[in-house]
Amino acid sequence: VVRWGEGGSEEATLHPARAPHRTLRILERHLRMQAPAMVLHSRSDGHLIEKFDLPEDAKLIQDFRCLYHLPDLGVVRGRLYLFTTHLCFAGRLVKRETTWVLGLEQIEQVEREATCRIIFSAIKVHTVEQLYTLSNFWQPDKAIAAIDEARRGLSELARDRSATEDAADRGE
């Protein structure tokens, strides 16, 4: 059942002939393009929160198709998921699944990188311990801007929380 309109007043029932999960994924992708706020505030990201073991208040901001360059092993095709608190990757190389999770506070720098020394379709994510290279982005500048915006939002939230705790400690 799909609902829309004021307070979900309009509705329709979808009956896919084959592969209902595929139909729902396609429908969600089209909704994300047409009305992103509607999709992003739904709980369709619940399975991802469980998969990456993220806190319940994490919300999916955006996801990107990309390639992750494993050091000395090759390239893994997958998706980069940007949440309000974490940056996650999930992909598969043959039968081996590769996943990683980074807290946004762990990220020191995100920069654009050239692939094949001429095409700037890659980004590098720097942390204290490791460097993550991701390529094959359609618009790497938008990915970098989204990650930087999420990092700013997280730092502002932490600043607001500490100010509230300080005020509570002083008895205000």
PDB file of C-alpha atoms in Angstrom:
ATOM      1  CA  VAL A   1       0.000   0.000   0.000  1.00  0.00           C
ATOM      2  CA  VAL A   2       1.351   3.397  -0.992  1.00  0.00           C
ATOM      3  CA  ARG A   3      -0.120   6.468   0.703  1.00  0.00           C
ATOM      4  CA  TRP A   4       0.201  10.115  -0.260  1.00  0.00           C
ATOM      5  CA  GLY A   5      -1.696  13.333   0.060  1.00  0.00           C
ATOM      6  CA  GLU A   6      -2.578  15.285   3.184  1.00  0.00           C
ATOM      7  CA  GLY A   7      -2.258  12.871   6.119  1.00  0.00           C
ATOM      8  CA  GLY A   8      -2.109   9.843   3.790  1.00  0.00           C
ATOM      9  CA  SER A   9      -5.606  10.445   2.445  1.00  0.00           C
ATOM     10  CA  GLU A  10      -4.838   8.976  -0.979  1.00  0.00           C
ATOM     11  CA  GLU A  11      -3.664   5.392  -1.365  1.00  0.00           C
ATOM     12  CA  ALA A  12      -3.000   2.708  -3.930  1.00  0.00           C
ATOM     13  CA  THR A  13      -2.009  -0.938  -3.680  1.00  0.00           C
ATOM     14  CA  LEU A  14       0.872  -2.301  -5.735  1.00  0.00           C
ATOM     15  CA  HIS A  15       0.830  -5.931  -6.842  1.00  0.00           C
ATOM     16  CA  PRO A  16       4.160  -6.647  -8.580  1.00  0.00           C
ATOM     17  CA  ALA A  17       4.114  -9.667 -10.880  1.00  0.00           C
ATOM     18  CA  ARG A  18       7.680 -10.710 -10.018  1.00  0.00           C
ATOM     19  CA  ALA A  19      10.405  -9.766  -7.535  1.00  0.00           C
ATOM     20  CA  PRO A  20       8.495  -7.474  -5.155  1.00  0.00           C
ATOM     21  CA  HIS A  21      11.714  -6.354  -3.438  1.00  0.00           C
ATOM     22  CA  ARG A  22      13.040  -5.121  -6.782  1.00  0.00           C
ATOM     23  CA  THR A  23       9.817  -3.238  -7.514  1.00  0.00           C
ATOM     24  CA  LEU A  24       9.940  -1.568  -4.109  1.00  0.00           C
ATOM     25  CA  ARG A  25      13.585  -0.609  -4.601  1.00  0.00           C
ATOM     26  CA  ILE A  26      12.789   0.998  -7.962  1.00  0.00           C
ATOM     27  CA  LEU A  27       9.790   2.821  -6.480  1.00  0.00           C
ATOM     28  CA  GLU A  28      11.900   4.107  -3.587  1.00  0.00           C
ATOM     29  CA  ARG A  29      14.610   5.309  -5.990  1.00  0.00           C
ATOM     30  CA  HIS A  30      12.024   7.276  -8.007  1.00  0.00           C
ATOM     31  CA  LEU A  31      10.519   8.707  -4.826  1.00  0.00           C
ATOM     32  CA  ARG A  32      13.981   9.688  -3.608  1.00  0.00           C
ATOM     33  CA  MET A  33      14.509  11.670  -6.822  1.00  0.00           C
ATOM     34  CA  GLN A  34      11.059  13.289  -6.803  1.00  0.00           C
ATOM     35  CA  ALA A  35      10.488  13.839  -3.062  1.00  0.00           C
ATOM     36  CA  PRO A  36      13.692  13.129  -1.133  1.00  0.00           C
ATOM     37  CA  ALA A  37      12.420  14.479   2.194  1.00  0.00           C
ATOM     38  CA  MET A  38       9.590  11.935   2.127  1.00  0.00           C
ATOM     39  CA  VAL A  39      11.948   8.997   1.674  1.00  0.00           C
ATOM     40  CA  LEU A  40      14.704  10.189   3.978  1.00  0.00           C
ATOM     41  CA  HIS A  41      12.357  10.648   6.929  1.00  0.00           C
ATOM     42  CA  SER A  42      10.826   7.192   6.525  1.00  0.00           C
ATOM     43  CA  ARG A  43      12.283   4.219   8.365  1.00  0.00           C
ATOM     44  CA  SER A  44      13.250   2.409   5.173  1.00  0.00           C
ATOM     45  CA  ASP A  45      16.846   2.641   6.394  1.00  0.00           C
ATOM     46  CA  GLY A  46      16.119   0.354   9.378  1.00  0.00           C
ATOM     47  CA  HIS A  47      17.774  -2.678   7.784  1.00  0.00           C
ATOM     48  CA  LEU A  48      20.925  -0.627   7.123  1.00  0.00           C
ATOM     49  CA  ILE A  49      21.021   0.602  10.719  1.00  0.00           C
ATOM     50  CA  GLU A  50      20.884  -3.033  11.851  1.00  0.00           C
ATOM     51  CA  LYS A  51      23.430  -4.179   9.264  1.00  0.00           C
ATOM     52  CA  PHE A  52      26.018  -1.594  10.306  1.00  0.00           C
ATOM     53  CA  ASP A  53      25.051  -1.709  14.019  1.00  0.00           C
ATOM     54  CA  LEU A  54      24.377   2.036  14.177  1.00  0.00           C
ATOM     55  CA  PRO A  55      22.518   3.937  16.901  1.00  0.00           C
ATOM     56  CA  GLU A  56      18.738   4.147  16.485  1.00  0.00           C
ATOM     57  CA  ASP A  57      18.810   7.942  16.031  1.00  0.00           C
ATOM     58  CA  ALA A  58      21.034   7.632  12.924  1.00  0.00           C
ATOM     59  CA  LYS A  59      19.234   8.668   9.746  1.00  0.00           C
ATOM     60  CA  LEU A  60      20.260   7.958   6.184  1.00  0.00           C
ATOM     61  CA  ILE A  61      21.145  11.189   4.421  1.00  0.00           C
ATOM     62  CA  GLN A  62      22.330   9.872   1.077  1.00  0.00           C
ATOM     63  CA  ASP A  63      23.857   6.853  -0.618  1.00  0.00           C
ATOM     64  CA  PHE A  64      26.253   6.644  -3.553  1.00  0.00           C
ATOM     65  CA  ARG A  65      27.282   3.855  -5.904  1.00  0.00           C
ATOM     66  CA  CYS A  66      31.044   3.622  -5.995  1.00  0.00           C
ATOM     67  CA  LEU A  67      34.137   1.429  -6.031  1.00  0.00           C
ATOM     68  CA  TYR A  68      36.243   0.916  -2.908  1.00  0.00           C
ATOM     69  CA  HIS A  69      39.945   0.334  -3.527  1.00  0.00           C
ATOM     70  CA  LEU A  70      41.155  -2.367  -1.158  1.00  0.00           C
ATOM     71  CA  PRO A  71      44.855  -2.013  -0.412  1.00  0.00           C
ATOM     72  CA  ASP A  72      46.732  -4.706  -2.409  1.00  0.00           C
ATOM     73  CA  LEU A  73      43.582  -6.722  -3.191  1.00  0.00           C
ATOM     74  CA  GLY A  74      41.667  -4.909  -5.901  1.00  0.00           C
ATOM     75  CA  VAL A  75      38.430  -3.031  -6.272  1.00  0.00           C
ATOM     76  CA  VAL A  76      35.068  -3.748  -4.620  1.00  0.00           C
ATOM     77  CA  ARG A  77      31.848  -2.493  -6.193  1.00  0.00           C
ATOM     78  CA  GLY A  78      29.276  -1.333  -3.652  1.00  0.00           C
ATOM     79  CA  ARG A  79      27.488   1.559  -1.989  1.00  0.00           C
ATOM     80  CA  LEU A  80      28.666   4.305   0.298  1.00  0.00           C
ATOM     81  CA  TYR A  81      25.999   5.228   2.859  1.00  0.00           C
ATOM     82  CA  LEU A  82      26.092   8.603   4.570  1.00  0.00           C
ATOM     83  CA  PHE A  83      24.181   8.706   7.856  1.00  0.00           C
ATOM     84  CA  THR A  84      23.805  11.613  10.271  1.00  0.00           C
ATOM     85  CA  THR A  85      26.428   9.975  12.528  1.00  0.00           C
ATOM     86  CA  HIS A  86      28.439   7.555  10.367  1.00  0.00           C
ATOM     87  CA  LEU A  87      29.874   6.863   6.926  1.00  0.00           C
ATOM     88  CA  CYS A  88      29.465   3.215   5.888  1.00  0.00           C
ATOM     89  CA  PHE A  89      30.399   1.064   2.905  1.00  0.00           C
ATOM     90  CA  ALA A  90      28.991  -2.285   1.815  1.00  0.00           C
ATOM     91  CA  GLY A  91      30.113  -4.145  -1.265  1.00  0.00           C
ATOM     92  CA  ARG A  92      30.939  -7.542  -2.624  1.00  0.00           C
ATOM     93  CA  LEU A  93      34.047  -8.925  -4.324  1.00  0.00           C
ATOM     94  CA  VAL A  94      33.203 -12.320  -5.812  1.00  0.00           C
ATOM     95  CA  LYS A  95      31.575 -14.040  -2.773  1.00  0.00           C
ATOM     96  CA  ARG A  96      33.297 -12.042  -0.053  1.00  0.00           C
ATOM     97  CA  GLU A  97      31.355  -9.125   1.420  1.00  0.00           C
ATOM     98  CA  THR A  98      33.314  -6.052   2.446  1.00  0.00           C
ATOM     99  CA  THR A  99      31.847  -3.596   4.930  1.00  0.00           C
ATOM    100  CA  TRP A 100      33.245  -0.820   7.071  1.00  0.00           C
ATOM    101  CA  VAL A 101      31.824   1.825   9.352  1.00  0.00           C
ATOM    102  CA  LEU A 102      33.401   5.171  10.258  1.00  0.00           C
ATOM    103  CA  GLY A 103      32.055   7.612  12.784  1.00  0.00           C
ATOM    104  CA  LEU A 104      31.908  11.072  11.217  1.00  0.00           C
ATOM    105  CA  GLU A 105      34.012  12.372  14.114  1.00  0.00           C
ATOM    106  CA  GLN A 106      36.834   9.992  13.040  1.00  0.00           C
ATOM    107  CA  ILE A 107      37.120  11.599   9.595  1.00  0.00           C
ATOM    108  CA  GLU A 108      39.892  14.178   9.424  1.00  0.00           C
ATOM    109  CA  GLN A 109      39.641  15.165   5.767  1.00  0.00           C
ATOM    110  CA  VAL A 110      37.777  14.305   2.567  1.00  0.00           C
ATOM    111  CA  GLU A 111      39.404  15.289  -0.717  1.00  0.00           C
ATOM    112  CA  ARG A 112      38.928  14.809  -4.417  1.00  0.00           C
ATOM    113  CA  GLU A 113      41.292  12.437  -6.190  1.00  0.00           C
ATOM    114  CA  ALA A 114      42.134  11.766  -9.831  1.00  0.00           C
ATOM    115  CA  THR A 115      41.646   8.302 -11.283  1.00  0.00           C
ATOM    116  CA  CYS A 116      43.888   7.382 -14.189  1.00  0.00           C
ATOM    117  CA  ARG A 117      45.675  10.659 -13.386  1.00  0.00           C
ATOM    118  CA  ILE A 118      43.182  12.671 -15.459  1.00  0.00           C
ATOM    119  CA  ILE A 119      39.580  12.028 -14.371  1.00  0.00           C
ATOM    120  CA  PHE A 120      38.594  13.468 -10.992  1.00  0.00           C
ATOM    121  CA  SER A 121      35.897  10.944 -10.097  1.00  0.00           C
ATOM    122  CA  ALA A 122      37.383   9.629  -6.853  1.00  0.00           C
ATOM    123  CA  ILE A 123      37.524  10.791  -3.256  1.00  0.00           C
ATOM    124  CA  LYS A 124      39.891   9.999  -0.415  1.00  0.00           C
ATOM    125  CA  VAL A 125      38.638   9.808   3.150  1.00  0.00           C
ATOM    126  CA  HIS A 126      41.423  10.378   5.689  1.00  0.00           C
ATOM    127  CA  THR A 127      41.220   9.093   9.262  1.00  0.00           C
ATOM    128  CA  VAL A 128      43.960   8.831  11.897  1.00  0.00           C
ATOM    129  CA  GLU A 129      44.447   5.095  11.249  1.00  0.00           C
ATOM    130  CA  GLN A 130      43.653   4.625   7.560  1.00  0.00           C
ATOM    131  CA  LEU A 131      43.054   6.120   4.143  1.00  0.00           C
ATOM    132  CA  TYR A 132      39.933   5.038   2.218  1.00  0.00           C
ATOM    133  CA  THR A 133      39.920   5.550  -1.552  1.00  0.00           C
ATOM    134  CA  LEU A 134      36.559   5.458  -3.303  1.00  0.00           C
ATOM    135  CA  SER A 135      36.095   6.022  -7.025  1.00  0.00           C
ATOM    136  CA  ASN A 136      33.627   5.959  -9.888  1.00  0.00           C
ATOM    137  CA  PHE A 137      31.391   8.659  -8.441  1.00  0.00           C
ATOM    138  CA  TRP A 138      29.108  10.389 -10.906  1.00  0.00           C
ATOM    139  CA  GLN A 139      29.537  13.709  -9.058  1.00  0.00           C
ATOM    140  CA  PRO A 140      32.340  13.460  -6.481  1.00  0.00           C
ATOM    141  CA  ASP A 141      31.977  17.125  -5.473  1.00  0.00           C
ATOM    142  CA  LYS A 142      28.409  16.476  -4.312  1.00  0.00           C
ATOM    143  CA  ALA A 143      29.569  13.470  -2.276  1.00  0.00           C
ATOM    144  CA  ILE A 144      32.317  15.519  -0.619  1.00  0.00           C
ATOM    145  CA  ALA A 145      29.909  18.392   0.090  1.00  0.00           C
ATOM    146  CA  ALA A 146      27.345  15.996   1.624  1.00  0.00           C
ATOM    147  CA  ILE A 147      29.982  14.380   3.880  1.00  0.00           C
ATOM    148  CA  ASP A 148      31.333  17.778   4.974  1.00  0.00           C
ATOM    149  CA  GLU A 149      27.797  19.032   5.681  1.00  0.00           C
ATOM    150  CA  ALA A 150      27.033  15.942   7.795  1.00  0.00           C
ATOM    151  CA  ARG A 151      30.297  16.416   9.711  1.00  0.00           C
ATOM    152  CA  ARG A 152      29.396  20.079  10.397  1.00  0.00           C
ATOM    153  CA  GLY A 153      25.921  19.056  11.538  1.00  0.00           C
ATOM    154  CA  LEU A 154      27.380  16.476  13.922  1.00  0.00           C
ATOM    155  CA  SER A 155      29.869  18.936  15.413  1.00  0.00           C
ATOM    156  CA  GLU A 156      27.101  21.557  15.892  1.00  0.00           C
ATOM    157  CA  LEU A 157      24.945  18.941  17.625  1.00  0.00           C
ATOM    158  CA  ALA A 158      27.834  17.989  19.942  1.00  0.00           C
ATOM    159  CA  ARG A 159      28.454  21.677  20.704  1.00  0.00           C
ATOM    160  CA  ASP A 160      24.777  22.223  21.532  1.00  0.00           C
ATOM    161  CA  ARG A 161      24.724  19.155  23.795  1.00  0.00           C
ATOM    162  CA  SER A 162      27.806  20.279  25.715  1.00  0.00           C
ATOM    163  CA  ALA A 163      26.329  23.774  26.166  1.00  0.00           C
ATOM    164  CA  THR A 164      23.106  22.238  27.519  1.00  0.00           C
ATOM    165  CA  GLU A 165      25.079  19.982  29.893  1.00  0.00           C
ATOM    166  CA  ASP A 166      27.171  22.932  31.101  1.00  0.00           C
ATOM    167  CA  ALA A 167      24.019  24.944  31.789  1.00  0.00           C
ATOM    168  CA  ALA A 168      22.521  21.987  33.687  1.00  0.00           C
ATOM    169  CA  ASP A 169      25.725  21.604  35.757  1.00  0.00           C
ATOM    170  CA  ARG A 170      25.579  25.283  36.730  1.00  0.00           C
ATOM    171  CA  GLY A 171      21.958  24.826  37.788  1.00  0.00           C
ATOM    172  CA  GLU A 172      20.409  27.136  35.226  1.00  0.00           C
TER     173      GLU A 172
END
